[in-house]
XYZ file of C-alpha atoms in Angstrom:
457
model
C -12.130 29.808 1.982
C -12.257 26.082 1.225
C -10.471 23.983 -1.342
C -12.726 21.240 -2.624
C -15.418 20.079 -5.021
C -19.112 19.503 -4.301
C -21.848 17.806 -6.369
C -25.415 18.989 -5.686
C -28.634 17.309 -6.811
C -32.063 18.768 -5.968
C -35.223 19.396 -8.005
C -35.940 22.678 -6.150
C -34.503 25.635 -8.052
C -34.397 27.800 -4.903
C -32.253 25.236 -3.045
C -29.846 24.933 -5.978
C -29.545 28.725 -6.214
C -28.996 29.075 -2.457
C -26.347 26.342 -2.238
C -24.567 27.529 -5.377
C -24.339 31.051 -3.969
C -22.966 30.177 -0.511
C -20.596 27.421 -1.682
C -19.192 29.352 -4.648
C -18.518 32.265 -2.308
C -16.322 29.909 -0.278
C -14.207 29.078 -3.319
C -15.612 25.581 -3.925
C -16.001 24.005 -7.366
C -19.567 22.843 -8.044
C -21.443 20.399 -10.276
C -25.196 21.048 -10.106
C -28.029 18.698 -11.200
C -31.777 19.245 -11.029
C -32.792 15.596 -11.463
C -31.659 12.230 -10.226
C -31.565 10.858 -13.764
C -29.094 13.480 -14.967
C -26.936 12.932 -11.863
C -26.781 9.150 -12.395
C -25.929 9.621 -16.073
C -23.018 11.848 -15.017
C -21.802 9.445 -12.325
C -22.018 6.393 -14.587
C -19.976 8.119 -17.293
C -17.465 10.051 -15.218
C -17.619 8.825 -11.618
C -17.240 11.427 -8.888
C -13.982 12.815 -10.323
C -12.511 13.140 -6.843
C -15.506 15.096 -5.486
C -15.334 15.786 -1.768
C -19.085 15.815 -1.058
C -22.398 14.843 -2.685
C -25.426 16.822 -1.480
C -28.481 14.781 -2.455
C -32.183 15.491 -2.038
C -34.178 12.597 -0.582
C -37.367 13.202 -2.567
C -37.191 13.868 -6.310
C -39.919 13.135 -8.868
C -37.880 11.120 -11.361
C -35.522 9.094 -9.145
C -35.687 8.619 -5.396
C -32.645 9.860 -3.432
C -32.429 6.604 -1.473
C -32.171 4.632 -4.720
C -29.404 6.954 -5.935
C -27.561 6.456 -2.639
C -27.762 2.676 -3.019
C -26.442 2.884 -6.590
C -23.569 5.124 -5.500
C -22.582 2.595 -2.851
C -22.788 -0.305 -5.340
C -20.567 1.636 -7.759
C -17.953 1.928 -4.968
C -17.764 5.688 -5.444
C -15.758 6.914 -2.466
C -17.586 10.168 -1.743
C -19.468 11.183 1.430
C -23.196 11.586 0.724
C -25.259 14.090 2.727
C -29.026 13.785 2.320
C -31.254 16.885 2.253
C -34.775 16.334 3.488
C -37.911 18.181 4.570
C -39.271 17.634 8.078
C -42.016 15.443 6.660
C -39.531 12.910 5.275
C -37.238 12.634 8.297
C -37.761 8.853 8.393
C -36.281 8.626 4.899
C -33.202 10.482 6.113
C -32.779 8.008 8.947
C -33.113 5.160 6.457
C -30.439 6.851 4.342
C -28.052 6.829 7.307
C -28.598 3.077 7.609
C -27.719 2.731 3.915
C -24.400 4.504 4.414
C -25.095 8.227 4.101
C -22.513 10.418 5.837
C -25.103 12.791 7.369
C -28.395 14.544 6.675
C -29.798 18.081 6.981
C -33.414 19.182 7.232
C -34.768 21.996 5.074
C -34.644 24.894 5.479
C -31.085 24.770 6.791
C -28.742 27.641 7.692
C -25.485 27.941 5.803
C -23.572 27.291 9.051
C -24.975 23.745 9.081
C -23.637 23.005 5.605
C -20.294 24.632 6.397
C -19.980 22.554 9.570
C -20.539 19.322 7.648
C -18.188 20.464 4.896
C -15.400 21.211 7.387
C -15.740 17.712 8.863
C -15.657 16.135 5.399
C -12.560 18.081 4.331
C -10.857 17.330 7.660
C -11.619 13.628 7.099
C -10.154 13.879 3.598
C -6.903 15.343 4.947
C -6.668 12.685 7.666
C -7.117 9.933 5.076
C -4.446 11.544 2.898
C -2.037 11.774 5.844
C -2.792 8.173 6.810
C -2.110 7.008 3.259
C 1.133 8.993 3.128
C 2.206 7.531 6.485
C 1.514 4.013 5.260
C 3.587 4.709 2.151
C 6.412 6.049 4.326
C 6.313 3.044 6.621
C 5.907 0.603 3.774
C 2.527 -0.620 5.004
C 0.190 -1.653 2.205
C -3.415 -0.587 2.475
C -6.243 -3.129 2.128
C -7.136 -1.642 -1.263
C -3.660 -2.106 -2.736
C -4.293 -4.277 -5.821
C -2.336 -7.277 -7.012
C -1.848 -6.798 -10.757
C -1.281 -9.973 -12.765
C -2.435 -12.162 -15.622
C 0.386 -14.732 -15.628
C -0.344 -18.314 -14.687
C 2.724 -18.470 -12.419
C 1.485 -15.639 -10.203
C -2.116 -16.798 -10.399
C -1.089 -20.038 -8.701
C 0.504 -18.020 -5.894
C -2.575 -15.805 -5.607
C -4.970 -18.755 -5.469
C -2.853 -20.505 -2.845
C -2.694 -17.302 -0.764
C -6.491 -16.971 -0.885
C -6.829 -20.605 0.176
C -4.449 -20.412 3.135
C -5.910 -17.054 4.213
C -8.921 -18.855 5.672
C -6.738 -20.894 8.022
C -4.928 -19.787 11.161
C -1.616 -21.303 10.065
C 1.604 -19.322 9.939
C 2.984 -18.633 6.472
C 6.450 -18.049 5.026
C 6.661 -16.077 1.777
C 9.840 -16.633 -0.215
C 11.115 -14.642 -3.152
C 13.614 -12.122 -4.433
C 13.599 -8.512 -3.262
C 10.842 -6.481 -4.865
C 8.568 -9.364 -5.860
C 5.639 -8.202 -3.707
C 5.972 -10.320 -0.571
C 4.399 -7.678 1.656
C 1.437 -7.240 -0.678
C 0.785 -10.977 -0.588
C 1.025 -10.901 3.214
C -1.542 -8.110 3.232
C -3.772 -10.123 0.866
C -3.666 -13.075 3.262
C -4.598 -10.886 6.231
C -7.387 -9.016 4.447
C -9.049 -12.274 3.389
C -8.641 -14.023 6.733
C -10.969 -14.201 9.769
C -8.634 -11.592 11.325
C -9.288 -9.008 8.586
C -11.005 -6.579 10.981
C -8.011 -6.638 13.320
C -4.635 -4.970 12.816
C -2.049 -5.897 10.205
C 1.373 -4.733 11.379
C 4.753 -5.124 9.766
C 8.382 -4.880 10.828
C 11.595 -5.223 8.834
C 13.886 -7.435 10.899
C 16.957 -6.452 8.859
C 16.530 -2.712 9.292
C 16.935 -2.570 13.084
C 19.687 -3.423 15.535
C 19.064 -6.315 17.937
C 18.306 -3.995 20.847
C 15.868 -1.865 18.880
C 14.226 -4.866 17.212
C 13.690 -6.528 20.599
C 12.163 -3.345 22.003
C 9.938 -2.847 18.947
C 8.670 -6.426 19.051
C 8.317 -7.089 22.773
C 8.024 -3.582 24.199
C 9.701 -2.538 27.427
C 8.912 -1.308 30.905
C 10.088 1.957 32.360
C 13.759 1.859 33.325
C 14.449 -1.326 31.338
C 17.502 0.321 29.798
C 19.147 3.716 29.527
C 16.693 6.112 27.924
C 13.589 4.036 28.700
C 11.888 6.843 30.614
C 8.431 5.505 29.786
C 6.948 2.063 29.304
C 6.221 1.200 25.683
C 4.039 -1.504 24.190
C 5.608 -3.582 21.435
C 4.209 -4.842 18.154
C 3.254 -8.157 19.731
C 0.883 -6.315 22.044
C -0.396 -4.105 19.228
C -0.979 -7.046 16.854
C -2.922 -9.134 19.386
C -5.795 -10.936 17.563
C -4.398 -9.669 14.245
C -1.505 -10.464 11.919
C 2.174 -9.598 12.313
C 4.306 -9.575 9.171
C 7.990 -10.286 9.847
C 9.876 -9.040 6.797
C 13.419 -10.355 6.261
C 12.987 -12.830 9.114
C 16.147 -14.612 7.939
C 18.211 -11.686 9.254
C 16.940 -12.061 12.807
C 19.674 -12.805 15.370
C 19.703 -16.115 17.288
C 18.791 -14.327 20.540
C 15.652 -12.743 19.040
C 14.821 -16.023 17.309
C 14.768 -17.780 20.677
C 12.386 -15.197 22.150
C 10.129 -15.329 19.102
C 10.002 -19.119 19.334
C 8.472 -18.829 22.806
C 5.684 -16.646 21.399
C 4.863 -19.231 18.737
C 5.063 -22.164 21.166
C 3.478 -20.743 24.309
C 1.441 -17.815 23.002
C 3.032 -15.390 25.446
C 6.061 -13.124 25.826
C 7.860 -11.006 28.420
C 8.523 -7.325 27.672
C 12.094 -6.128 28.077
C 12.772 -5.469 31.769
C 9.535 -7.076 32.958
C 9.035 -10.303 34.895
C 5.441 -11.051 33.980
C 4.381 -12.821 30.777
C 1.629 -11.433 28.541
C -0.600 -13.695 26.460
C -1.217 -12.920 22.796
C -3.086 -14.470 19.876
C -1.246 -13.569 16.674
C -0.977 -15.009 13.198
C 2.556 -14.693 11.853
C 3.411 -14.198 8.208
C 7.159 -14.115 7.577
C 9.108 -13.252 4.437
C 12.700 -13.556 3.326
C 14.798 -13.565 0.174
C 17.180 -16.032 1.805
C 17.150 -19.818 1.483
C 15.877 -20.630 4.977
C 16.601 -24.344 4.625
C 20.236 -23.514 3.881
C 20.262 -21.047 6.795
C 19.058 -23.885 9.048
C 21.753 -26.216 7.723
C 24.375 -23.551 8.402
C 23.019 -23.135 11.970
C 22.183 -19.478 11.334
C 18.429 -20.007 11.715
C 16.779 -22.161 14.371
C 15.273 -25.333 12.993
C 12.438 -25.354 15.544
C 11.508 -21.756 14.682
C 11.671 -22.594 10.975
C 9.133 -25.403 11.364
C 6.865 -23.254 13.549
C 6.787 -20.473 10.962
C 6.896 -22.561 7.804
C 3.538 -24.322 8.046
C 2.698 -23.012 4.567
C 5.263 -21.772 2.022
C 4.540 -19.442 -0.890
C 7.233 -18.918 -3.523
C 6.807 -15.651 -5.452
C 8.180 -15.771 -9.000
C 10.532 -12.953 -10.054
C 9.206 -10.471 -12.602
C 11.408 -11.929 -15.363
C 9.392 -15.163 -15.044
C 6.036 -13.400 -15.378
C 6.669 -11.356 -18.528
C 2.982 -11.120 -19.427
C 2.456 -9.049 -16.261
C 4.996 -6.345 -17.125
C 2.709 -4.291 -19.379
C -0.194 -4.553 -16.914
C 2.013 -3.399 -14.044
C 3.596 -0.610 -16.088
C 0.198 0.795 -17.054
C -1.011 0.526 -13.468
C 2.000 2.489 -12.190
C 1.623 5.056 -14.981
C -1.999 5.694 -13.976
C -0.943 5.957 -10.328
C 1.870 8.464 -10.822
C 0.154 10.486 -13.537
C -2.740 11.052 -11.128
C -0.417 11.810 -8.215
C 1.570 14.345 -10.271
C -1.574 15.681 -12.000
C -0.039 14.954 -15.398
C -1.969 13.923 -18.509
C 0.249 10.974 -19.404
C -1.740 8.015 -20.653
C 0.388 5.708 -22.791
C 3.788 4.334 -23.818
C 5.397 4.429 -27.225
C 5.794 1.046 -28.891
C 9.560 1.279 -28.442
C 9.212 2.080 -24.720
C 6.892 -0.870 -24.113
C 9.190 -3.218 -26.020
C 12.064 -2.022 -23.864
C 10.082 -2.626 -20.679
C 8.959 -6.111 -21.663
C 12.407 -7.239 -22.846
C 14.326 -5.955 -19.813
C 15.364 -8.476 -17.157
C 14.227 -6.455 -14.080
C 16.730 -7.630 -11.435
C 14.988 -5.345 -8.938
C 11.611 -6.868 -9.867
C 8.341 -4.961 -9.401
C 9.869 -2.318 -7.165
C 12.434 -1.474 -9.833
C 9.685 -1.311 -12.467
C 7.626 1.051 -10.320
C 10.615 3.324 -9.744
C 11.346 3.350 -13.481
C 7.760 4.387 -14.309
C 7.751 7.062 -11.600
C 10.988 8.501 -12.985
C 9.648 8.398 -16.551
C 6.442 10.170 -15.489
C 8.532 12.973 -13.980
C 10.732 13.380 -17.063
C 8.054 13.008 -19.752
C 6.989 16.312 -21.313
C 4.136 15.105 -23.496
C 1.323 12.612 -23.063
C 3.334 9.468 -23.851
C 6.244 7.727 -22.132
C 9.185 7.322 -24.516
C 12.139 4.939 -24.300
C 14.531 7.817 -23.630
C 12.871 8.583 -20.298
C 13.321 5.046 -18.990
C 16.436 4.323 -16.898
C 16.775 0.889 -18.496
C 17.504 2.714 -21.785
C 20.828 3.847 -20.372
C 21.481 0.711 -18.346
C 20.754 -2.317 -20.559
C 21.128 -5.777 -19.100
C 24.252 -7.670 -20.084
C 23.592 -9.975 -23.033
C 24.335 -13.075 -20.965
C 21.719 -12.082 -18.381
C 19.068 -11.675 -21.085
C 19.852 -15.001 -22.699
C 20.111 -16.811 -19.355
C 23.742 -17.866 -19.836
C 25.350 -18.420 -16.442
C 28.438 -16.366 -15.702
C 31.049 -18.018 -13.535
C 31.855 -15.068 -11.293
C 32.140 -14.595 -7.552
C 29.159 -13.747 -5.377
C 30.935 -10.507 -4.470
C 31.047 -9.512 -8.156
C 27.342 -10.246 -8.606
C 26.448 -8.216 -5.514
C 28.630 -5.295 -6.582
C 27.120 -5.208 -10.080
C 23.581 -5.452 -8.763
C 24.062 -2.659 -6.226
C 25.614 -0.479 -8.932
C 22.709 -1.212 -11.266
C 20.054 -0.382 -8.658
C 21.856 2.838 -7.720
C 21.873 3.948 -11.348
C 18.266 2.878 -11.921
C 17.150 4.905 -8.879
C 19.006 8.017 -10.029
C 21.673 7.504 -7.339
C 19.042 8.058 -4.654
C 20.513 5.935 -1.866
C 17.370 5.822 0.269
C 15.340 4.558 -2.686
C 18.079 2.116 -3.676
C 18.176 0.716 -0.127
C 14.417 0.263 -0.256
C 14.635 -1.609 -3.577
C 17.422 -3.818 -2.230
C 15.458 -4.291 1.010
C 18.458 -3.503 3.186
C 19.062 -0.795 5.762
C 20.430 2.503 4.489
C 23.509 2.125 6.701
C 24.128 -1.332 5.177
C 23.998 0.173 1.695
C 26.419 2.941 2.714
C 28.838 0.325 4.022
C 28.652 -1.737 0.830
C 29.071 1.356 -1.348
C 32.242 2.203 0.544
C 33.422 -1.409 0.496
C 32.968 -1.719 -3.281
C 34.159 1.815 -4.078
C 30.824 2.806 -5.672
C 30.352 6.215 -4.020
C 29.770 8.873 -6.650
C 27.954 11.435 -4.564
C 24.551 9.792 -4.591
C 21.763 11.761 -2.930
C 19.928 11.198 0.325
């Protein structure tokens, strides 16, 4: 038995009856059309509705199958198309493959042929799902991840990113945690001459020096205790592509010195090796620290700073792009409603007012977490204010009005960590992700500030 949905279009009643019988028997959901016109009307109004396969006849009297295929591709409908053709029109099937068809079958075809194609399509679907889930787990944005905005402040950043994408220059992206630095890095890569090569990312603050060095430069067998096999590093893997160095300001001086050699000489030496390897990599770095101040304090190498900081992009915090909040909230609602298979489509007026008036110290990541939580808790079709974590954790009045409080940095950090913990439902892993620090760092700060209240995970 299969779990999937198939759309069939053929003007031959016998073919429709045959396919309906064998596919229904396998537990598949079907949409059946006897003309190309009726199929296109359905697709234009409803899309493919997450169909797993479109079986399309090449020759139909009202609308040619090749024309339908071209329209499907122009509509960006992500569904594999398998063309069905008679022996006499085999050339049309070959032409269909050139136009992007997944496969073709010649009539009359045994059911085993269709089942074989279907198994490959469903296996491909699962692999894509696993790949997407892995990217989410690793924090790697996919090329299709959209940037949602209408504000002029973010539009300037977007336009500058698109401009610098065409160059080979290294870029530093500055901004608070959760402002979308990695998405902008991905945008730069995907619109650069290196777009067909790999885009890899590493969080420099999440790893110890030893592990970070090994992950970046790789190591040879026997380089250290436990190195039973040689391992290529990210510099090798990102050759000819783009490497995104997140939280580069937390990199130790020793790693900074080794990275500087890569930028200056275009080569590196794996841990335990004696031979240099040449690489061609574009670096995009990000940090929420003031790198110029880090240089002045001798915590970040000046020469590395100038090598990386050919172009600087400053991402505005969400509180400075208020017109984007509703757009982002609706985008996240659509995302999580679909993921949870919930029919939630709107916000109450009170909920939207709450979202747009909140200060969002955790920026876009905090907003996304708030919408995900609300989608889980909502029972009806509309998000209410009561389901939003900001309802229970309003910003202090002085933060909303912009009045500066003369308090210590330690107090600010403590309050912010406490706020993010509450906003994430005391989920420490999620809170660490919002704060863009390692989980062990969060645990240490929770203990240091006496904030532990039995938070989960």
